[in-house]
Amino acid sequence: MIQKIDLRSDTVTKPTPAMLDAMFAAPVGDDVYGEDPTINALEEKAAALFGMEAGLFCPSGTMTNQIAIKVHTAPLTEVICDISAHIHQYEGGGIAFNSAASTALVHGERGKMTPQQVEAHIRPLDNIHFPETKLVALENTCNKGGGAFYTLAEIAAIYEVCKRHNLALHLDGARVFNALAASGDQASDYGLYFDSISICLSKGLGAPVGSVLLGSKDFIKRARRIRKVLGGGMRQAGYLAAACMYALDNHAERLQDDHRKAKELEQVLLQSDYVESVLPVETNIVIFKLNNRYTDAAFVQALAQQNILASSFGPQMIRFVTHLDVTDDMQQNLVQVLQSLNEQEVPA
Ligand SMILES: *Cc1c(COP(=O)(O)O)cnc(C)c1O
């Protein structure tokens, strides 16, 4: 039996020994009093990196997104996002629960909206039948879109629509470092276009916990109040922020390696007789559709028997995510197992 390979998500990574050392060595204080030097340093560093004024350390990307939406909206207003967006699909209905706002859902291409689609979903003003459009939210990369990414030019075009209609623009950047690695865009340019950005250090960058919400000083001041009321005011959480800082400093460059592995899996799957189609692989996510040889549940089971964990992602759909803890040896084994599932022998 091969060593366990967990492709369910890039959240499954464990801290490296060097990351643990950084955590143990972190100076900490009570962050609710604003006295945790490691959290303060992380917030400042992340804000500067993305060309924003201030940051707010939170336990999860769901919390950073939900706080941002709460600050940007009011009850009876609306958020425009793609129908596959994490904020709509995977945050438990939090937009309705936390913000009493609705969502206008765009049927984009692999999770990406065009400026025209965004503009078409803006509600007419001065008509009391409609909610009032307040916010546009992008996701980069798009999880359900198979890791597709927006380029800076595409973001700028959507920003122009927002500016013309006086709408705020939020980024769910759970995997923004993958988008940056793939596009070659500069993180600091993001600050030109977004009113708020959520980044996750616990995805591809490999920290055990932690997201940072970025925005103007005034925005973050209001966000800090919402974090407290949600129970997200943490105390000596600098131990966690130290892991995030380490991840930011040491694990962004290597994302190219995850992308290369995902691309190789795409090639293997395209040649496999149990696969109907694969979403084009651009970053570290591989989403593919099985033909009738397997159901998604049976395929996940077949992989599990070989010590490989994958996610069912809807009827006949499977998702693999590559990450820091998938070694080159594991990748080799993975390719062999995927090839061995073919009915016809694959020539060596
Ligand atoms: C993982 C993820 C989040 C945040 O998830 P948490 O588990 O709450 O940290 C947000 N958006 C996207 C697209 C994600 O993949």
Tab-separated table of C-alpha atoms and ligand atoms in Angstrom:
chain	number	residue	atom	x	y	z
A	1	MET	CA	0.000	0.000	0.000
A	2	ILE	CA	1.344	3.428	-0.941
A	3	GLN	CA	1.688	6.276	1.567
A	4	LYS	CA	-1.595	8.172	2.021
A	5	ILE	CA	-2.123	10.981	-0.532
A	6	ASP	CA	-4.785	13.498	0.448
A	7	LEU	CA	-6.092	15.504	-2.518
A	8	ARG	CA	-9.402	16.526	-0.946
A	9	SER	CA	-8.250	20.108	-0.411
A	10	ASP	CA	-5.198	22.310	0.057
A	11	THR	CA	-6.476	22.899	3.611
A	12	VAL	CA	-5.200	19.481	4.764
A	13	THR	CA	-1.520	20.479	5.004
A	14	LYS	CA	0.317	20.132	8.333
A	15	PRO	CA	2.765	22.779	9.634
A	16	THR	CA	6.371	22.076	8.636
A	17	PRO	CA	9.040	21.807	11.392
A	18	ALA	CA	10.362	25.270	10.437
A	19	MET	CA	6.848	26.712	10.647
A	20	LEU	CA	6.394	25.151	14.101
A	21	ASP	CA	9.715	26.704	15.188
A	22	ALA	CA	8.469	30.113	14.039
A	23	MET	CA	5.248	29.600	16.009
A	24	PHE	CA	7.067	28.656	19.224
A	25	ALA	CA	9.361	31.652	18.905
A	26	ALA	CA	6.579	34.218	18.309
A	27	PRO	CA	6.235	37.184	20.667
A	28	VAL	CA	2.552	37.436	21.623
A	29	GLY	CA	0.117	39.617	23.548
A	30	ASP	CA	-3.619	40.166	23.897
A	31	ASP	CA	-4.890	41.012	20.419
A	32	VAL	CA	-8.271	42.277	21.647
A	33	TYR	CA	-6.201	45.024	23.302
A	34	GLY	CA	-4.248	45.348	20.025
A	35	GLU	CA	-1.132	44.157	21.864
A	36	ASP	CA	-0.073	41.083	19.901
A	37	PRO	CA	3.076	42.159	18.029
A	38	THR	CA	3.031	39.144	15.709
A	39	ILE	CA	-0.583	39.718	14.652
A	40	ASN	CA	0.089	43.428	14.181
A	41	ALA	CA	3.108	42.627	12.018
A	42	LEU	CA	1.126	40.121	9.914
A	43	GLU	CA	-1.745	42.570	9.386
A	44	GLU	CA	0.685	45.316	8.330
A	45	LYS	CA	2.680	43.045	6.068
A	46	ALA	CA	-0.355	41.610	4.280
A	47	ALA	CA	-1.884	45.072	3.829
A	48	ALA	CA	1.348	46.475	2.369
A	49	LEU	CA	1.710	43.475	0.074
A	50	PHE	CA	-1.701	44.124	-1.512
A	51	GLY	CA	-1.469	47.902	-1.562
A	52	MET	CA	-4.069	48.322	1.196
A	53	GLU	CA	-3.994	50.472	4.347
A	54	ALA	CA	-4.862	47.958	7.060
A	55	GLY	CA	-5.546	44.315	7.894
A	56	LEU	CA	-7.560	42.199	10.322
A	57	PHE	CA	-6.490	38.687	11.356
A	58	CYS	CA	-9.375	36.194	11.489
A	59	PRO	CA	-9.682	32.456	12.137
A	60	SER	CA	-11.204	31.622	8.731
A	61	GLY	CA	-11.891	32.836	5.221
A	62	THR	CA	-15.591	32.454	5.865
A	63	MET	CA	-15.268	34.995	8.662
A	64	THR	CA	-13.226	37.483	6.605
A	65	ASN	CA	-15.720	37.246	3.708
A	66	GLN	CA	-18.774	37.529	5.947
A	67	ILE	CA	-17.340	40.502	7.842
A	68	ALA	CA	-16.539	42.271	4.575
A	69	ILE	CA	-20.055	41.686	3.222
A	70	LYS	CA	-21.551	42.912	6.506
A	71	VAL	CA	-19.539	46.132	6.400
A	72	HIS	CA	-20.270	46.830	2.717
A	73	THR	CA	-24.006	46.090	2.776
A	74	ALA	CA	-27.161	46.801	4.809
A	75	PRO	CA	-30.422	44.852	5.072
A	76	LEU	CA	-32.458	45.024	1.826
A	77	THR	CA	-29.359	45.452	-0.312
A	78	GLU	CA	-27.779	42.984	-2.734
A	79	VAL	CA	-24.437	41.414	-3.577
A	80	ILE	CA	-23.579	40.457	-7.169
A	81	CYS	CA	-21.492	37.275	-7.436
A	82	ASP	CA	-21.097	34.239	-9.644
A	83	ILE	CA	-23.535	31.395	-8.903
A	84	SER	CA	-20.624	29.111	-7.990
A	85	ALA	CA	-19.095	31.597	-5.524
A	86	HIS	CA	-17.969	30.300	-2.141
A	87	ILE	CA	-19.775	33.206	-0.404
A	88	HIS	CA	-23.064	31.965	-1.912
A	89	GLN	CA	-22.557	28.179	-2.008
A	90	TYR	CA	-20.349	27.279	0.933
A	91	GLU	CA	-20.807	29.806	3.720
A	92	GLY	CA	-23.992	28.305	5.094
A	93	GLY	CA	-26.316	31.009	3.823
A	94	GLY	CA	-24.293	33.490	5.865
A	95	ILE	CA	-25.089	36.485	3.647
A	96	ALA	CA	-28.780	36.207	4.582
A	97	PHE	CA	-28.035	35.316	8.212
A	98	ASN	CA	-25.354	37.892	8.985
A	99	SER	CA	-26.221	40.747	6.642
A	100	ALA	CA	-29.917	40.250	5.730
A	101	ALA	CA	-28.830	40.943	2.156
A	102	SER	CA	-29.676	39.014	-1.020
A	103	THR	CA	-27.473	37.754	-3.851
A	104	ALA	CA	-27.833	38.429	-7.585
A	105	LEU	CA	-26.291	35.357	-9.202
A	106	VAL	CA	-24.346	35.568	-12.436
A	107	HIS	CA	-23.920	32.473	-14.614
A	108	GLY	CA	-20.306	33.119	-15.490
A	109	GLU	CA	-17.695	30.986	-17.223
A	110	ARG	CA	-15.879	28.682	-14.748
A	111	GLY	CA	-16.764	31.048	-11.920
A	112	LYS	CA	-15.643	34.178	-13.732
A	113	MET	CA	-18.008	37.048	-14.519
A	114	THR	CA	-17.569	39.529	-17.364
A	115	PRO	CA	-18.016	43.295	-16.814
A	116	GLN	CA	-21.123	43.096	-19.047
A	117	GLN	CA	-22.637	40.349	-16.877
A	118	VAL	CA	-21.944	42.336	-13.723
A	119	GLU	CA	-23.515	45.458	-15.204
A	120	ALA	CA	-26.601	43.521	-16.371
A	121	HIS	CA	-27.251	42.398	-12.774
A	122	ILE	CA	-27.228	45.866	-11.243
A	123	ARG	CA	-30.753	46.767	-10.080
A	124	PRO	CA	-32.425	49.896	-11.406
A	125	LEU	CA	-32.393	52.725	-8.875
A	126	ASP	CA	-35.631	54.344	-7.669
A	127	ASN	CA	-37.760	51.221	-8.026
A	128	ILE	CA	-38.930	49.896	-4.661
A	129	HIS	CA	-39.550	46.399	-6.029
A	130	PHE	CA	-35.849	45.699	-6.106
A	131	PRO	CA	-33.139	45.373	-3.511
A	132	GLU	CA	-30.456	48.013	-3.797
A	133	THR	CA	-27.213	46.761	-5.373
A	134	LYS	CA	-24.273	47.546	-3.069
A	135	LEU	CA	-21.433	45.148	-3.632
A	136	VAL	CA	-19.744	43.041	-6.307
A	137	ALA	CA	-17.710	40.070	-5.071
A	138	LEU	CA	-15.100	38.230	-7.148
A	139	GLU	CA	-13.342	34.970	-6.273
A	140	ASN	CA	-9.724	34.490	-7.397
A	141	THR	CA	-8.988	31.720	-8.094
A	142	CYS	CA	-12.479	30.284	-8.637
A	143	ASN	CA	-12.805	27.075	-6.647
A	144	LYS	CA	-15.842	25.590	-8.403
A	145	GLY	CA	-14.475	26.913	-11.692
A	146	GLY	CA	-11.560	24.457	-11.451
A	147	GLY	CA	-9.058	27.047	-10.254
A	148	ALA	CA	-9.617	29.507	-13.129
A	149	PHE	CA	-8.155	32.936	-12.435
A	150	TYR	CA	-8.940	36.559	-13.261
A	151	THR	CA	-6.080	38.629	-14.674
A	152	LEU	CA	-5.528	42.145	-13.376
A	153	ALA	CA	-6.879	43.526	-16.663
A	154	GLU	CA	-10.129	41.594	-16.185
A	155	ILE	CA	-10.377	42.836	-12.601
A	156	ALA	CA	-9.769	46.420	-13.751
A	157	ALA	CA	-12.628	46.156	-16.272
A	158	ILE	CA	-15.061	45.009	-13.566
A	159	TYR	CA	-13.785	47.751	-11.265
A	160	GLU	CA	-14.718	50.327	-13.936
A	161	VAL	CA	-18.333	49.087	-13.843
A	162	CYS	CA	-18.347	49.262	-10.029
A	163	LYS	CA	-16.945	52.783	-10.043
A	164	ARG	CA	-19.521	54.000	-12.572
A	165	HIS	CA	-22.369	52.621	-10.450
A	166	ASN	CA	-20.886	53.505	-7.065
A	167	LEU	CA	-20.565	49.864	-5.948
A	168	ALA	CA	-17.934	48.398	-3.645
A	169	LEU	CA	-15.730	45.568	-4.953
A	170	HIS	CA	-14.681	42.687	-2.677
A	171	LEU	CA	-12.247	39.881	-3.430
A	172	ASP	CA	-12.562	36.406	-1.950
A	173	GLY	CA	-8.875	35.670	-2.337
A	174	ALA	CA	-8.786	32.318	-0.561
A	175	ARG	CA	-6.419	31.213	-3.356
A	176	VAL	CA	-5.219	34.613	-4.559
A	177	PHE	CA	-1.584	33.506	-4.234
A	178	ASN	CA	-2.272	30.792	-6.798
A	179	ALA	CA	-3.828	33.435	-9.076
A	180	LEU	CA	-0.764	35.651	-8.664
A	181	ALA	CA	1.628	32.761	-9.324
A	182	ALA	CA	-0.248	31.797	-12.492
A	183	SER	CA	-0.934	35.289	-13.879
A	184	GLY	CA	2.335	36.975	-12.945
A	185	ASP	CA	0.299	39.986	-11.753
A	186	GLN	CA	1.609	42.132	-8.878
A	187	ALA	CA	-0.229	41.764	-5.564
A	188	SER	CA	0.273	45.475	-4.857
A	189	ASP	CA	-1.836	46.369	-7.930
A	190	TYR	CA	-4.881	44.669	-6.381
A	191	GLY	CA	-5.152	47.579	-3.959
A	192	LEU	CA	-5.975	49.875	-6.885
A	193	TYR	CA	-9.233	48.074	-7.572
A	194	PHE	CA	-10.613	46.316	-4.505
A	195	ASP	CA	-12.302	47.941	-1.512
A	196	SER	CA	-11.644	44.792	0.501
A	197	ILE	CA	-9.652	41.599	0.046
A	198	SER	CA	-9.823	38.355	2.007
A	199	ILE	CA	-6.683	36.241	1.844
A	200	CYS	CA	-6.294	32.745	3.305
A	201	LEU	CA	-2.972	31.499	4.619
A	202	SER	CA	-4.464	28.091	5.429
A	203	LYS	CA	-4.989	27.028	1.809
A	204	GLY	CA	-2.059	26.679	-0.599
A	205	LEU	CA	0.357	28.524	1.677
A	206	GLY	CA	0.068	25.781	4.267
A	207	ALA	CA	-0.598	27.582	7.585
A	208	PRO	CA	-2.745	25.582	10.014
A	209	VAL	CA	-5.230	28.448	10.613
A	210	GLY	CA	-5.688	32.014	9.491
A	211	SER	CA	-7.080	34.540	7.067
A	212	VAL	CA	-6.556	38.285	6.828
A	213	LEU	CA	-9.130	40.863	5.728
A	214	LEU	CA	-7.614	43.914	4.029
A	215	GLY	CA	-9.064	47.359	3.364
A	216	SER	CA	-8.882	51.030	4.256
A	217	LYS	CA	-8.219	52.043	7.875
A	218	ASP	CA	-11.847	53.071	8.287
A	219	PHE	CA	-13.114	49.810	6.761
A	220	ILE	CA	-10.920	47.706	9.055
A	221	LYS	CA	-12.023	49.715	12.093
A	222	ARG	CA	-15.624	48.776	11.347
A	223	ALA	CA	-14.617	45.209	10.462
A	224	ARG	CA	-12.944	44.868	13.878
A	225	ARG	CA	-16.281	45.567	15.600
A	226	ILE	CA	-18.011	42.881	13.508
A	227	ARG	CA	-15.235	40.360	14.203
A	228	LYS	CA	-15.754	40.917	17.935
A	229	VAL	CA	-19.517	40.424	17.787
A	230	LEU	CA	-19.029	37.202	15.809
A	231	GLY	CA	-16.776	35.912	18.598
A	232	GLY	CA	-13.636	36.239	16.523
A	233	GLY	CA	-11.672	38.455	18.913
A	234	MET	CA	-8.742	36.211	19.803
A	235	ARG	CA	-6.122	36.750	22.487
A	236	GLN	CA	-2.529	35.413	22.167
A	237	ALA	CA	-3.256	34.284	18.628
A	238	GLY	CA	0.163	35.526	17.512
A	239	TYR	CA	1.218	31.870	17.631
A	240	LEU	CA	-1.132	31.328	14.693
A	241	ALA	CA	-0.171	34.579	12.984
A	242	ALA	CA	3.472	33.461	13.160
A	243	ALA	CA	2.578	30.394	11.088
A	244	CYS	CA	0.809	32.680	8.597
A	245	MET	CA	3.810	35.001	8.435
A	246	TYR	CA	6.102	32.035	7.837
A	247	ALA	CA	3.759	30.774	5.102
A	248	LEU	CA	3.699	34.178	3.423
A	249	ASP	CA	7.496	34.451	3.485
A	250	ASN	CA	8.325	30.893	2.449
A	251	HIS	CA	5.472	29.123	0.682
A	252	ALA	CA	4.265	31.460	-2.053
A	253	GLU	CA	7.098	30.833	-4.527
A	254	ARG	CA	6.622	27.089	-4.478
A	255	LEU	CA	2.975	27.233	-5.627
A	256	GLN	CA	4.262	26.792	-9.195
A	257	ASP	CA	5.154	23.263	-8.191
A	258	ASP	CA	1.531	22.531	-7.188
A	259	HIS	CA	0.389	23.965	-10.522
A	260	ARG	CA	2.835	21.774	-12.436
A	261	LYS	CA	1.564	18.672	-10.601
A	262	ALA	CA	-2.077	19.601	-11.277
A	263	LYS	CA	-1.265	20.069	-14.956
A	264	GLU	CA	0.340	16.617	-15.082
A	265	LEU	CA	-2.763	15.068	-13.489
A	266	GLU	CA	-4.901	16.807	-16.125
A	267	GLN	CA	-2.830	15.158	-18.874
A	268	VAL	CA	-3.128	11.714	-17.277
A	269	LEU	CA	-6.886	12.105	-16.803
A	270	LEU	CA	-7.401	13.260	-20.396
A	271	GLN	CA	-5.876	9.941	-21.497
A	272	SER	CA	-7.951	7.828	-19.105
A	273	ASP	CA	-10.872	5.764	-20.363
A	274	TYR	CA	-13.022	6.499	-17.274
A	275	VAL	CA	-12.917	10.302	-17.761
A	276	GLU	CA	-15.440	12.201	-19.856
A	277	SER	CA	-13.922	15.689	-19.540
A	278	VAL	CA	-11.542	17.792	-17.447
A	279	LEU	CA	-11.967	21.509	-16.708
A	280	PRO	CA	-8.892	23.286	-18.122
A	281	VAL	CA	-6.243	23.288	-15.364
A	282	GLU	CA	-4.723	26.695	-14.672
A	283	THR	CA	-3.632	26.457	-11.029
A	284	ASN	CA	-3.778	23.760	-8.320
A	285	ILE	CA	-7.352	22.503	-8.780
A	286	VAL	CA	-8.343	19.639	-11.073
A	287	ILE	CA	-12.077	19.102	-11.577
A	288	PHE	CA	-13.147	16.328	-13.905
A	289	LYS	CA	-16.227	14.462	-15.013
A	290	LEU	CA	-16.396	10.669	-15.016
A	291	ASN	CA	-18.117	8.725	-17.764
A	292	ASN	CA	-20.473	5.872	-16.848
A	293	ARG	CA	-17.724	3.435	-15.803
A	294	TYR	CA	-17.845	4.887	-12.271
A	295	THR	CA	-20.192	6.992	-10.203
A	296	ASP	CA	-18.393	9.734	-8.256
A	297	ALA	CA	-18.944	7.775	-5.024
A	298	ALA	CA	-17.545	4.552	-6.551
A	299	PHE	CA	-14.523	6.395	-7.928
A	300	VAL	CA	-13.739	8.036	-4.574
A	301	GLN	CA	-14.056	4.557	-3.043
A	302	ALA	CA	-11.739	2.989	-5.647
A	303	LEU	CA	-9.099	5.637	-4.911
A	304	ALA	CA	-9.551	5.239	-1.149
A	305	GLN	CA	-8.712	1.526	-1.538
A	306	GLN	CA	-5.350	2.702	-2.946
A	307	ASN	CA	-4.886	5.127	-0.013
A	308	ILE	CA	-5.755	8.212	-2.098
A	309	LEU	CA	-8.344	10.660	-0.804
A	310	ALA	CA	-10.346	12.795	-3.263
A	311	SER	CA	-13.573	14.810	-3.105
A	312	SER	CA	-16.806	14.049	-4.864
A	313	PHE	CA	-17.840	17.383	-6.365
A	314	GLY	CA	-21.399	16.697	-7.551
A	315	PRO	CA	-22.886	13.960	-9.733
A	316	GLN	CA	-20.043	12.284	-11.729
A	317	MET	CA	-17.700	15.127	-10.697
A	318	ILE	CA	-14.403	14.718	-8.809
A	319	ARG	CA	-12.029	17.374	-7.459
A	320	PHE	CA	-8.307	16.952	-6.788
A	321	VAL	CA	-6.325	19.776	-5.154
A	322	THR	CA	-2.520	19.705	-5.153
A	323	HIS	CA	-0.589	21.272	-2.276
A	324	LEU	CA	2.568	21.490	-0.176
A	325	ASP	CA	2.185	18.007	1.324
A	326	VAL	CA	1.998	16.204	-2.037
A	327	THR	CA	5.621	15.141	-2.571
A	328	ASP	CA	7.199	14.202	-5.906
A	329	ASP	CA	7.125	10.527	-4.845
A	330	MET	CA	3.430	10.761	-4.040
A	331	GLN	CA	2.780	12.394	-7.381
A	332	GLN	CA	4.512	9.483	-9.156
A	333	ASN	CA	2.405	6.972	-7.241
A	334	LEU	CA	-0.705	8.959	-7.982
A	335	VAL	CA	-0.053	8.933	-11.716
A	336	GLN	CA	0.520	5.162	-11.594
A	337	VAL	CA	-2.716	4.515	-9.702
A	338	LEU	CA	-4.743	6.736	-12.061
A	339	GLN	CA	-3.287	4.870	-15.045
A	340	SER	CA	-3.937	1.485	-13.427
A	341	LEU	CA	-7.668	2.258	-13.251
A	342	ASN	CA	-7.884	2.139	-17.038
A	343	GLU	CA	-9.412	-1.021	-18.511
A	344	GLN	CA	-6.815	-0.911	-21.280
A	345	GLU	CA	-3.184	-1.094	-20.206
A	346	VAL	CA	-1.471	2.275	-20.672
A	347	PRO	CA	1.878	1.811	-22.497
A	348	ALA	CA	4.765	2.627	-20.151
B	1	LIG	C1	-11.691	27.801	1.543
B	1	LIG	C2	-12.345	28.955	0.922
B	1	LIG	C3	-12.815	30.021	1.687
B	1	LIG	C4	-12.713	30.099	3.191
B	1	LIG	O1	-12.893	28.925	3.829
B	1	LIG	P1	-12.608	28.724	5.392
B	1	LIG	O2	-12.620	27.250	5.501
B	1	LIG	O3	-13.729	29.382	6.106
B	1	LIG	O4	-11.303	29.338	5.720
B	1	LIG	C5	-13.380	31.088	1.028
B	1	LIG	N1	-13.470	31.109	-0.312
B	1	LIG	C6	-13.022	30.118	-1.082
B	1	LIG	C7	-13.120	30.219	-2.558
B	1	LIG	C8	-12.448	28.993	-0.497
B	1	LIG	O5	-12.005	28.004	-1.275
